[in-house]
């Protein structure tokens, strides 16, 4: 079951108005803000955004089977006359979307877990949901539904069978997490780490921390705070937080901590915890942190060790997030989903821990939205490249060339470096050069479209095989 009702229900919760008395009986099932994915019977909420206006697509929404719609006051002229008996008018459709989601949310009583942080939000959310699913019926927000649009759409999918709801909170501007927290009221609030991302809009790491801490500032007093104590900013905040709280760490003293860990030839972590051993499938030390976060939540919800181990050892990761692709003759580490300085460091260190039959190649591109320090931050990534010393460094983009510069300044052999501007140029240059045994890390911000490079390698290897 998903959100379902009549426009008369929503008129009350949004303080909206109906075109006619007949509109009160208009029924809907499901919620959509995108006509590309709308399903038959859905309630279509027309959102006026910075780049587009959902009111332009009202006819298309009804042509695709929308049961009813919500429009913003002043935009009624966009609504075809034949559909006005299925329309609710509100002052602000963005606010209306949240009000509608809350109306549905309040019908159920699962326990809510909110996960935020600069890196690892999605993986941590998925691991927590998998672990808790060993004992409970768990809802998790789909994909990256993590903002003021995605969370309402997630809440609209709830039903009375769910005992726990695990949600990911993203952040692009101050006040966003405060609004999400006020909407969801989570009983468990988890922050994975604080690092440089969105600096173009946020300015400083301290501002990012303040924005992430909105989760802690606006939860109820009896909600449980769960923080990564190896992160200096989170450790400082943890020390000031009241009980109940729970810390996890690899190095710092914490309630949840492995007694030991190592990595195998593919950089996958094996760690000891609660007298047993857990083998992770996704490479990198950062995956251990994500796993420990889920162990902390498992402790809160009393999931036994065997359930934790079963879930974590089965978790294979999400597409394009440190995804290991064993192609014909080569290994590709596809981390092309996105990038910031912290996640770049994690990925490069994971590459260094892997054993390769042939060359290790790092193909890295621009990290976007880093503001006035963007060049320095790309140089810093270059210094990590110099430290781990892969056989080849390939960069792409206006900013990517500063990764190469940073590597070379820190002693990396410039003869092993090539710089390009686009993913297409990388493909043209690198495809003929790839050899059997090569191990290739591919990572950049999404705007660089590095998934094209991954697809090109896949296609070439399919032809070879």
Tab-separated table of C-alpha atoms in Angstrom:
chain	number	residue	atom	x	y	z
A	1	UNK	CA	0.000	0.000	0.000
A	2	UNK	CA	1.150	3.540	-0.815
A	3	UNK	CA	-0.402	6.935	-0.166
A	4	UNK	CA	-4.044	6.944	-1.173
A	5	UNK	CA	-6.996	9.231	-0.557
A	6	UNK	CA	-9.278	11.942	-1.893
A	7	UNK	CA	-8.642	15.623	-2.534
A	8	UNK	CA	-11.069	16.424	0.274
A	9	UNK	CA	-8.527	14.837	2.681
A	10	UNK	CA	-5.731	17.039	1.354
A	11	UNK	CA	-7.795	20.220	1.365
A	12	UNK	CA	-7.807	20.050	5.155
A	13	UNK	CA	-4.102	19.353	5.667
A	14	UNK	CA	-2.878	21.949	3.131
A	15	UNK	CA	-5.520	24.622	3.803
A	16	UNK	CA	-6.046	24.554	0.049
A	17	UNK	CA	-9.083	25.130	-2.132
A	18	UNK	CA	-10.876	23.057	-4.750
A	19	UNK	CA	-11.986	24.150	-8.204
A	20	UNK	CA	-15.408	22.683	-7.556
A	21	UNK	CA	-17.383	20.582	-5.089
A	22	UNK	CA	-16.939	17.661	-7.457
A	23	UNK	CA	-13.154	17.830	-7.011
A	24	UNK	CA	-13.535	16.791	-3.359
A	25	UNK	CA	-14.285	13.215	-4.440
A	26	UNK	CA	-11.341	12.928	-6.843
A	27	UNK	CA	-9.266	9.915	-5.756
A	28	UNK	CA	-5.575	9.143	-6.086
A	29	UNK	CA	-3.091	6.367	-5.298
A	30	UNK	CA	0.611	7.146	-5.193
A	31	UNK	CA	2.479	10.451	-5.365
A	32	UNK	CA	4.567	11.958	-8.165
A	33	UNK	CA	6.317	15.205	-9.070
A	34	UNK	CA	7.744	13.917	-12.370
A	35	UNK	CA	5.635	13.015	-15.406
A	36	UNK	CA	8.465	10.814	-16.695
A	37	UNK	CA	7.815	8.335	-13.889
A	38	UNK	CA	4.170	8.986	-13.071
A	39	UNK	CA	1.953	5.924	-12.687
A	40	UNK	CA	-1.750	5.412	-13.285
A	41	UNK	CA	-3.869	6.996	-10.554
A	42	UNK	CA	-1.035	9.057	-9.020
A	43	UNK	CA	-1.462	12.440	-7.381
A	44	UNK	CA	0.693	14.824	-9.424
A	45	UNK	CA	2.101	17.779	-7.476
A	46	UNK	CA	3.247	20.515	-9.867
A	47	UNK	CA	6.492	21.950	-8.475
A	48	UNK	CA	7.826	25.275	-9.691
A	49	UNK	CA	11.605	24.932	-9.488
A	50	UNK	CA	14.584	27.041	-10.489
A	51	UNK	CA	15.106	25.246	-13.801
A	52	UNK	CA	11.654	24.005	-14.741
A	53	UNK	CA	7.993	24.317	-13.827
A	54	UNK	CA	5.826	21.263	-13.288
A	55	UNK	CA	2.722	23.274	-14.188
A	56	UNK	CA	3.796	23.065	-17.839
A	57	UNK	CA	3.270	19.303	-17.703
A	58	UNK	CA	-0.220	19.118	-16.205
A	59	UNK	CA	-1.888	17.897	-19.383
A	60	UNK	CA	0.872	15.353	-19.878
A	61	UNK	CA	0.362	14.133	-16.289
A	62	UNK	CA	-3.335	13.499	-16.886
A	63	UNK	CA	-2.653	11.964	-20.302
A	64	UNK	CA	-0.406	9.457	-18.507
A	65	UNK	CA	-3.146	8.560	-16.053
A	66	UNK	CA	-2.843	10.945	-13.084
A	67	UNK	CA	-5.826	10.599	-10.756
A	68	UNK	CA	-5.637	14.169	-9.418
A	69	UNK	CA	-3.253	17.089	-9.185
A	70	UNK	CA	-2.066	19.871	-6.881
A	71	UNK	CA	-1.249	23.278	-8.376
A	72	UNK	CA	0.099	26.505	-6.968
A	73	UNK	CA	-2.171	29.495	-6.613
A	74	UNK	CA	-1.705	31.786	-9.596
A	75	UNK	CA	-0.907	28.960	-12.006
A	76	UNK	CA	-4.439	27.722	-12.582
A	77	UNK	CA	-4.348	28.841	-16.214
A	78	UNK	CA	-1.979	25.955	-16.951
A	79	UNK	CA	-4.668	23.445	-15.990
A	80	UNK	CA	-6.755	22.104	-18.888
A	81	UNK	CA	-10.449	22.872	-18.324
A	82	UNK	CA	-11.486	19.229	-18.587
A	83	UNK	CA	-9.332	18.312	-15.579
A	84	UNK	CA	-10.297	21.088	-13.176
A	85	UNK	CA	-12.659	18.811	-11.272
A	86	UNK	CA	-9.592	16.828	-10.180
A	87	UNK	CA	-7.459	19.659	-8.859
A	88	UNK	CA	-6.446	21.135	-5.502
A	89	UNK	CA	-4.988	24.661	-5.301
A	90	UNK	CA	-2.435	25.528	-2.586
A	91	UNK	CA	-0.342	28.602	-1.834
A	92	UNK	CA	2.987	26.768	-2.249
A	93	UNK	CA	3.238	23.325	-3.842
A	94	UNK	CA	6.650	22.596	-2.282
A	95	UNK	CA	5.183	23.155	1.173
A	96	UNK	CA	2.028	21.306	0.110
A	97	UNK	CA	4.102	18.270	-0.902
A	98	UNK	CA	5.569	18.099	2.618
A	99	UNK	CA	2.151	18.567	4.248
A	100	UNK	CA	0.673	15.757	2.168
A	101	UNK	CA	3.574	13.435	3.052
A	102	UNK	CA	3.189	14.240	6.759
A	103	UNK	CA	-0.547	13.529	6.595
A	104	UNK	CA	0.287	10.054	5.300
A	105	UNK	CA	3.242	9.531	7.650
A	106	UNK	CA	1.087	10.246	10.709
A	107	UNK	CA	-1.086	7.224	9.932
A	108	UNK	CA	1.764	4.873	10.876
A	109	UNK	CA	4.163	4.435	13.754
A	110	UNK	CA	7.495	2.933	12.688
A	111	UNK	CA	10.707	3.980	14.393
A	112	UNK	CA	12.693	6.397	12.230
A	113	UNK	CA	16.438	6.416	11.620
A	114	UNK	CA	18.039	9.392	9.823
A	115	UNK	CA	21.514	9.107	8.255
A	116	UNK	CA	23.513	12.119	7.108
A	117	UNK	CA	27.180	13.018	6.551
A	118	UNK	CA	29.497	14.072	3.743
A	119	UNK	CA	30.361	10.554	2.581
A	120	UNK	CA	28.864	7.103	2.925
A	121	UNK	CA	25.240	8.130	3.488
A	122	UNK	CA	23.707	5.784	0.939
A	123	UNK	CA	25.915	2.788	1.735
A	124	UNK	CA	25.369	3.268	5.474
A	125	UNK	CA	21.604	3.576	4.963
A	126	UNK	CA	21.555	0.389	2.904
A	127	UNK	CA	23.731	-1.549	5.351
A	128	UNK	CA	21.590	-0.447	8.308
A	129	UNK	CA	18.417	-1.469	6.493
A	130	UNK	CA	19.899	-4.859	5.551
A	131	UNK	CA	21.067	-5.511	9.109
A	132	UNK	CA	17.772	-4.508	10.713
A	133	UNK	CA	15.851	-6.547	8.133
A	134	UNK	CA	17.274	-9.650	9.831
A	135	UNK	CA	14.799	-8.977	12.643
A	136	UNK	CA	12.281	-6.336	11.498
A	137	UNK	CA	10.215	-5.296	8.502
A	138	UNK	CA	12.223	-2.312	7.268
A	139	UNK	CA	11.494	0.518	4.849
A	140	UNK	CA	14.422	2.369	3.274
A	141	UNK	CA	14.284	5.507	1.159
A	142	UNK	CA	14.762	4.577	-2.506
A	143	UNK	CA	18.042	5.465	-4.212
A	144	UNK	CA	19.145	8.973	-3.332
A	145	UNK	CA	15.703	10.279	-2.300
A	146	UNK	CA	17.320	12.419	0.355
A	147	UNK	CA	16.151	16.039	0.032
A	148	UNK	CA	13.039	18.159	0.501
A	149	UNK	CA	11.464	16.421	-2.479
A	150	UNK	CA	12.836	12.903	-2.044
A	151	UNK	CA	11.937	12.493	1.639
A	152	UNK	CA	8.223	13.372	1.115
A	153	UNK	CA	8.112	10.967	-1.829
A	154	UNK	CA	9.688	8.306	0.407
A	155	UNK	CA	7.204	8.859	3.229
A	156	UNK	CA	4.359	8.475	0.733
A	157	UNK	CA	5.475	4.837	0.257
A	158	UNK	CA	4.953	3.860	3.907
A	159	UNK	CA	2.371	1.351	5.057
A	160	UNK	CA	1.402	-0.223	8.376
A	161	UNK	CA	3.621	-3.276	7.872
A	162	UNK	CA	6.867	-1.355	8.421
A	163	UNK	CA	8.419	-1.442	11.893
A	164	UNK	CA	11.471	0.701	11.072
A	165	UNK	CA	12.036	3.413	8.464
A	166	UNK	CA	15.648	4.229	7.443
A	167	UNK	CA	16.079	7.548	5.635
A	168	UNK	CA	19.063	9.341	4.134
A	169	UNK	CA	19.260	13.129	4.645
A	170	UNK	CA	21.215	15.098	2.039
A	171	UNK	CA	22.235	18.721	2.367
A	172	UNK	CA	22.788	21.420	-0.249
A	173	UNK	CA	22.077	24.534	1.817
A	174	UNK	CA	21.664	25.600	5.466
A	175	UNK	CA	18.277	24.788	6.948
A	176	UNK	CA	17.592	21.767	4.729
A	177	UNK	CA	18.438	19.150	7.365
A	178	UNK	CA	16.544	21.149	9.999
A	179	UNK	CA	13.437	20.965	7.794
A	180	UNK	CA	13.905	17.241	7.152
A	181	UNK	CA	14.447	16.524	10.846
A	182	UNK	CA	11.351	18.475	11.838
A	183	UNK	CA	9.362	16.523	9.271
A	184	UNK	CA	10.590	13.025	10.172
A	185	UNK	CA	11.353	13.350	13.928
A	186	UNK	CA	13.850	10.438	13.937
A	187	UNK	CA	14.434	8.340	17.038
A	188	UNK	CA	18.001	7.604	15.867
A	189	UNK	CA	20.231	10.294	14.298
A	190	UNK	CA	23.484	9.129	12.684
A	191	UNK	CA	26.259	11.234	11.127
A	192	UNK	CA	28.964	9.415	9.155
A	193	UNK	CA	31.585	12.185	8.786
A	194	UNK	CA	32.149	15.864	7.989
A	195	UNK	CA	34.246	16.766	4.946
A	196	UNK	CA	34.649	19.270	2.118
A	197	UNK	CA	31.645	19.171	-0.220
A	198	UNK	CA	29.249	21.849	-1.461
A	199	UNK	CA	31.862	24.442	-0.491
A	200	UNK	CA	30.689	26.560	-3.401
A	201	UNK	CA	27.467	27.240	-1.496
A	202	UNK	CA	28.532	26.425	2.080
A	203	UNK	CA	31.858	28.287	2.146
A	204	UNK	CA	33.711	26.439	4.923
A	205	UNK	CA	33.953	23.051	6.621
A	206	UNK	CA	32.617	24.716	9.768
A	207	UNK	CA	29.479	25.775	7.899
A	208	UNK	CA	29.069	22.236	6.578
A	209	UNK	CA	29.375	20.910	10.131
A	210	UNK	CA	26.766	23.379	11.392
A	211	UNK	CA	24.395	22.283	8.623
A	212	UNK	CA	24.911	18.578	9.386
A	213	UNK	CA	24.508	19.262	13.104
A	214	UNK	CA	20.992	20.539	12.428
A	215	UNK	CA	20.070	16.859	12.725
A	216	UNK	CA	21.316	16.782	16.324
A	217	UNK	CA	19.959	20.237	17.131
A	218	UNK	CA	16.372	19.382	16.214
A	219	UNK	CA	15.793	15.803	17.371
A	220	UNK	CA	13.868	15.051	20.544
A	221	UNK	CA	15.791	14.820	23.814
A	222	UNK	CA	15.322	11.049	24.035
A	223	UNK	CA	16.491	10.359	20.469
A	224	UNK	CA	19.788	8.453	20.205
A	225	UNK	CA	22.801	10.186	18.636
A	226	UNK	CA	25.195	7.885	16.729
A	227	UNK	CA	28.479	9.462	15.591
A	228	UNK	CA	31.797	8.446	14.023
A	229	UNK	CA	34.378	9.260	16.712
A	230	UNK	CA	37.356	9.048	14.343
A	231	UNK	CA	36.078	12.281	12.779
A	232	UNK	CA	37.494	15.187	14.835
A	233	UNK	CA	34.470	17.452	14.381
A	234	UNK	CA	32.056	14.673	15.273
A	235	UNK	CA	34.139	13.629	18.287
A	236	UNK	CA	34.081	17.200	19.611
A	237	UNK	CA	30.317	17.353	19.155
A	238	UNK	CA	29.814	13.887	20.670
A	239	UNK	CA	31.602	14.937	23.855
A	240	UNK	CA	29.083	17.760	24.292
A	241	UNK	CA	26.000	15.701	23.475
A	242	UNK	CA	23.706	14.459	26.246
A	243	UNK	CA	22.752	10.833	26.622
A	244	UNK	CA	21.503	8.731	24.945
A	245	UNK	CA	24.406	8.551	22.507
A	246	UNK	CA	26.578	5.892	20.891
A	247	UNK	CA	29.989	6.240	19.245
A	248	UNK	CA	31.697	4.026	16.690
A	249	UNK	CA	35.282	4.148	15.469
A	250	UNK	CA	38.202	2.196	14.049
A	251	UNK	CA	40.931	3.985	16.029
A	252	UNK	CA	39.320	6.092	18.768
A	253	UNK	CA	37.896	4.704	21.986
A	254	UNK	CA	34.237	3.954	21.234
A	255	UNK	CA	31.407	1.677	22.303
A	256	UNK	CA	31.374	0.073	18.846
A	257	UNK	CA	34.857	-0.769	17.554
A	258	UNK	CA	36.492	-3.718	15.792
A	259	UNK	CA	39.063	-5.685	17.761
A	260	UNK	CA	41.112	-6.005	14.569
A	261	UNK	CA	40.900	-5.788	10.773
A	262	UNK	CA	42.837	-6.570	7.598
A	263	UNK	CA	42.253	-6.439	3.842
A	264	UNK	CA	42.487	-9.047	1.093
A	265	UNK	CA	43.942	-8.803	-2.422
A	266	UNK	CA	40.918	-6.851	-3.665
A	267	UNK	CA	41.062	-4.357	-0.814
A	268	UNK	CA	38.030	-5.873	0.900
A	269	UNK	CA	38.040	-5.538	4.665
A	270	UNK	CA	37.858	-8.468	7.089
A	271	UNK	CA	37.173	-7.330	10.645
A	272	UNK	CA	36.739	-8.880	14.041
A	273	UNK	CA	33.769	-7.820	16.147
A	274	UNK	CA	31.913	-9.307	19.124
A	275	UNK	CA	34.081	-12.427	19.053
A	276	UNK	CA	33.389	-13.191	15.394
A	277	UNK	CA	34.679	-12.223	11.944
A	278	UNK	CA	32.933	-10.322	9.152
A	279	UNK	CA	34.087	-10.249	5.505
A	280	UNK	CA	32.948	-7.196	3.530
A	281	UNK	CA	32.482	-7.316	-0.235
A	282	UNK	CA	32.883	-3.601	-1.025
A	283	UNK	CA	36.560	-2.527	-0.922
A	284	UNK	CA	38.106	0.229	1.165
A	285	UNK	CA	38.546	1.263	4.777
A	286	UNK	CA	35.612	3.655	4.415
A	287	UNK	CA	33.344	0.619	3.943
A	288	UNK	CA	34.440	-0.567	7.384
A	289	UNK	CA	33.178	2.709	8.840
A	290	UNK	CA	29.837	2.219	7.093
A	291	UNK	CA	29.649	-1.305	8.465
A	292	UNK	CA	30.468	-0.145	11.997
A	293	UNK	CA	27.697	2.446	11.784
A	294	UNK	CA	25.275	-0.380	11.013
A	295	UNK	CA	26.726	-2.393	13.915
A	296	UNK	CA	25.987	0.544	16.218
A	297	UNK	CA	22.378	0.706	15.058
A	298	UNK	CA	22.104	-3.078	15.354
A	299	UNK	CA	23.155	-2.709	18.984
A	300	UNK	CA	20.362	-0.199	19.591
A	301	UNK	CA	17.751	-2.489	18.037
A	302	UNK	CA	19.189	-5.680	19.565
A	303	UNK	CA	20.008	-7.520	16.354
A	304	UNK	CA	22.237	-10.484	17.200
A	305	UNK	CA	25.731	-10.871	15.776
A	306	UNK	CA	24.820	-13.650	13.343
A	307	UNK	CA	22.169	-11.417	11.790
A	308	UNK	CA	24.660	-8.564	11.494
A	309	UNK	CA	27.260	-10.827	9.906
A	310	UNK	CA	24.786	-12.354	7.453
A	311	UNK	CA	23.619	-8.936	6.283
A	312	UNK	CA	27.041	-7.300	5.998
A	313	UNK	CA	28.669	-10.251	4.249
A	314	UNK	CA	25.835	-10.276	1.706
A	315	UNK	CA	26.016	-6.543	0.945
A	316	UNK	CA	27.474	-6.026	-2.545
A	317	UNK	CA	27.191	-2.244	-2.751
A	318	UNK	CA	25.400	0.068	-5.138
A	319	UNK	CA	26.163	0.590	-8.802
A	320	UNK	CA	29.090	2.941	-9.510
A	321	UNK	CA	30.041	3.204	-5.834
A	322	UNK	CA	33.356	1.326	-5.435
A	323	UNK	CA	31.882	-1.372	-7.650
A	324	UNK	CA	34.467	-3.967	-8.684
A	325	UNK	CA	33.983	-5.091	-12.282
A	326	UNK	CA	35.987	-8.150	-13.261
A	327	UNK	CA	36.088	-7.803	-17.029
A	328	UNK	CA	37.942	-9.966	-19.514
A	329	UNK	CA	41.552	-9.465	-18.482
A	330	UNK	CA	41.182	-6.259	-16.443
A	331	UNK	CA	39.634	-5.060	-13.179
A	332	UNK	CA	37.691	-1.794	-13.104
A	333	UNK	CA	36.867	-0.103	-9.800
A	334	UNK	CA	33.850	1.951	-10.809
A	335	UNK	CA	33.416	4.834	-8.362
A	336	UNK	CA	32.053	7.201	-10.980
A	337	UNK	CA	28.854	8.077	-9.121
A	338	UNK	CA	30.316	11.222	-7.543
A	339	UNK	CA	33.426	12.670	-5.918
A	340	UNK	CA	34.682	15.064	-3.277
A	341	UNK	CA	38.126	15.308	-1.640
A	342	UNK	CA	37.326	12.858	1.164
A	343	UNK	CA	35.850	10.180	-1.085
A	344	UNK	CA	38.741	10.618	-3.548
A	345	UNK	CA	41.147	9.872	-0.734
A	346	UNK	CA	39.160	6.809	0.319
A	347	UNK	CA	39.086	5.450	-3.229
A	348	UNK	CA	42.806	6.009	-3.849
A	349	UNK	CA	43.751	4.339	-0.583
A	350	UNK	CA	41.519	1.401	-1.477
A	351	UNK	CA	43.346	1.137	-4.813
A	352	UNK	CA	46.683	1.099	-2.977
A	353	UNK	CA	45.529	-1.843	-0.824
A	354	UNK	CA	44.568	-3.969	-3.828
A	355	UNK	CA	46.941	-6.425	-5.464
A	356	UNK	CA	47.157	-6.163	-9.248
A	357	UNK	CA	48.607	-8.601	-11.767
A	358	UNK	CA	49.450	-5.691	-14.026
A	359	UNK	CA	49.421	-1.896	-13.703
A	360	UNK	CA	47.417	0.221	-11.303
A	361	UNK	CA	45.818	3.147	-13.147
A	362	UNK	CA	43.925	6.031	-11.573
A	363	UNK	CA	41.563	7.873	-13.921
A	364	UNK	CA	40.376	10.933	-11.987
A	365	UNK	CA	38.337	13.993	-12.922
A	366	UNK	CA	36.970	17.242	-11.604
A	367	UNK	CA	35.425	17.468	-8.158
A	368	UNK	CA	32.736	20.123	-8.494
A	369	UNK	CA	31.103	22.624	-6.092
A	370	UNK	CA	34.244	23.175	-4.000
A	371	UNK	CA	34.261	26.972	-4.118
A	372	UNK	CA	37.295	29.225	-3.941
A	373	UNK	CA	39.599	26.475	-2.600
A	374	UNK	CA	38.880	24.118	-5.506
A	375	UNK	CA	42.402	24.244	-6.983
A	376	UNK	CA	44.096	23.641	-3.626
A	377	UNK	CA	41.746	20.744	-2.879
A	378	UNK	CA	42.563	19.140	-6.227
A	379	UNK	CA	46.265	19.591	-5.463
A	380	UNK	CA	45.682	17.797	-2.158
A	381	UNK	CA	44.231	14.801	-4.010
A	382	UNK	CA	47.342	14.869	-6.194
A	383	UNK	CA	49.515	14.559	-3.107
A	384	UNK	CA	47.622	11.361	-2.183
A	385	UNK	CA	48.277	10.059	-5.696
A	386	UNK	CA	51.993	10.705	-5.193
A	387	UNK	CA	51.853	8.882	-1.875
A	388	UNK	CA	50.213	5.707	-3.196
A	389	UNK	CA	52.193	5.913	-6.494
A	390	UNK	CA	49.980	4.143	-9.086
A	391	UNK	CA	51.605	3.149	-12.387
A	392	UNK	CA	49.589	5.706	-14.342
A	393	UNK	CA	47.600	8.837	-13.507
A	394	UNK	CA	45.049	10.003	-16.069
A	395	UNK	CA	43.062	13.168	-15.358
A	396	UNK	CA	40.215	14.913	-17.125
A	397	UNK	CA	38.680	18.347	-16.788
A	398	UNK	CA	39.713	21.902	-16.040
A	399	UNK	CA	40.191	21.015	-12.383
A	400	UNK	CA	41.426	17.485	-12.929
A	401	UNK	CA	44.687	18.844	-14.337
A	402	UNK	CA	45.390	20.261	-10.873
A	403	UNK	CA	45.306	16.717	-9.484
A	404	UNK	CA	48.110	15.909	-11.919
A	405	UNK	CA	49.958	19.073	-10.952
A	406	UNK	CA	49.641	18.245	-7.258
A	407	UNK	CA	50.947	14.741	-7.861
A	408	UNK	CA	53.933	15.945	-9.867
A	409	UNK	CA	54.855	18.652	-7.333
A	410	UNK	CA	54.883	15.951	-4.667
A	411	UNK	CA	57.287	13.713	-6.579
A	412	UNK	CA	55.060	11.672	-8.885
A	413	UNK	CA	56.783	10.968	-12.209
A	414	UNK	CA	55.227	13.344	-14.772
A	415	UNK	CA	56.029	10.918	-17.593
A	416	UNK	CA	53.339	8.623	-16.157
A	417	UNK	CA	50.722	11.392	-16.213
A	418	UNK	CA	48.334	12.391	-18.983
A	419	UNK	CA	45.712	15.125	-18.821
A	420	UNK	CA	42.586	15.552	-20.928
A	421	UNK	CA	39.498	17.741	-20.835
A	422	UNK	CA	36.643	15.270	-21.324
A	423	UNK	CA	35.661	11.676	-20.694
A	424	UNK	CA	35.524	11.141	-24.461
A	425	UNK	CA	39.171	12.173	-24.810
A	426	UNK	CA	40.145	9.730	-22.058
A	427	UNK	CA	38.310	6.931	-23.850
A	428	UNK	CA	39.996	7.663	-27.181
A	429	UNK	CA	43.462	7.750	-25.614
A	430	UNK	CA	43.184	4.944	-23.080
A	431	UNK	CA	41.197	2.183	-24.774
A	432	UNK	CA	44.074	1.143	-27.077
A	433	UNK	CA	46.526	1.249	-24.166
A	434	UNK	CA	44.759	-1.065	-21.722
A	435	UNK	CA	46.576	-4.333	-21.068
A	436	UNK	CA	45.656	-7.624	-19.440
A	437	UNK	CA	46.075	-7.445	-15.684
A	438	UNK	CA	45.411	-3.695	-15.442
A	439	UNK	CA	43.500	-2.471	-12.399
A	440	UNK	CA	41.720	0.813	-13.097
A	441	UNK	CA	40.055	3.224	-10.671
A	442	UNK	CA	37.519	5.564	-12.313
A	443	UNK	CA	36.254	8.488	-10.234
A	444	UNK	CA	34.982	12.064	-10.694
A	445	UNK	CA	31.978	14.241	-9.987
A	446	UNK	CA	28.863	13.221	-11.894
A	447	UNK	CA	29.086	16.258	-14.160
A	448	UNK	CA	32.204	14.706	-15.735
A	449	UNK	CA	30.125	11.743	-16.992
A	450	UNK	CA	32.815	9.190	-16.197
A	451	UNK	CA	30.203	6.443	-16.477
A	452	UNK	CA	30.937	6.762	-20.214
A	453	UNK	CA	34.492	5.561	-19.557
A	454	UNK	CA	33.186	2.574	-17.600
A	455	UNK	CA	30.790	1.698	-20.422
A	456	UNK	CA	33.589	1.974	-22.988
A	457	UNK	CA	35.820	-0.424	-21.049
A	458	UNK	CA	32.930	-2.846	-20.650
A	459	UNK	CA	32.175	-2.735	-24.357
A	460	UNK	CA	35.806	-3.283	-25.358
A	461	UNK	CA	36.204	-6.228	-23.010
A	462	UNK	CA	32.936	-7.784	-24.238
A	463	UNK	CA	34.258	-7.607	-27.809
A	464	UNK	CA	37.547	-9.187	-26.703
A	465	UNK	CA	35.836	-12.020	-24.878
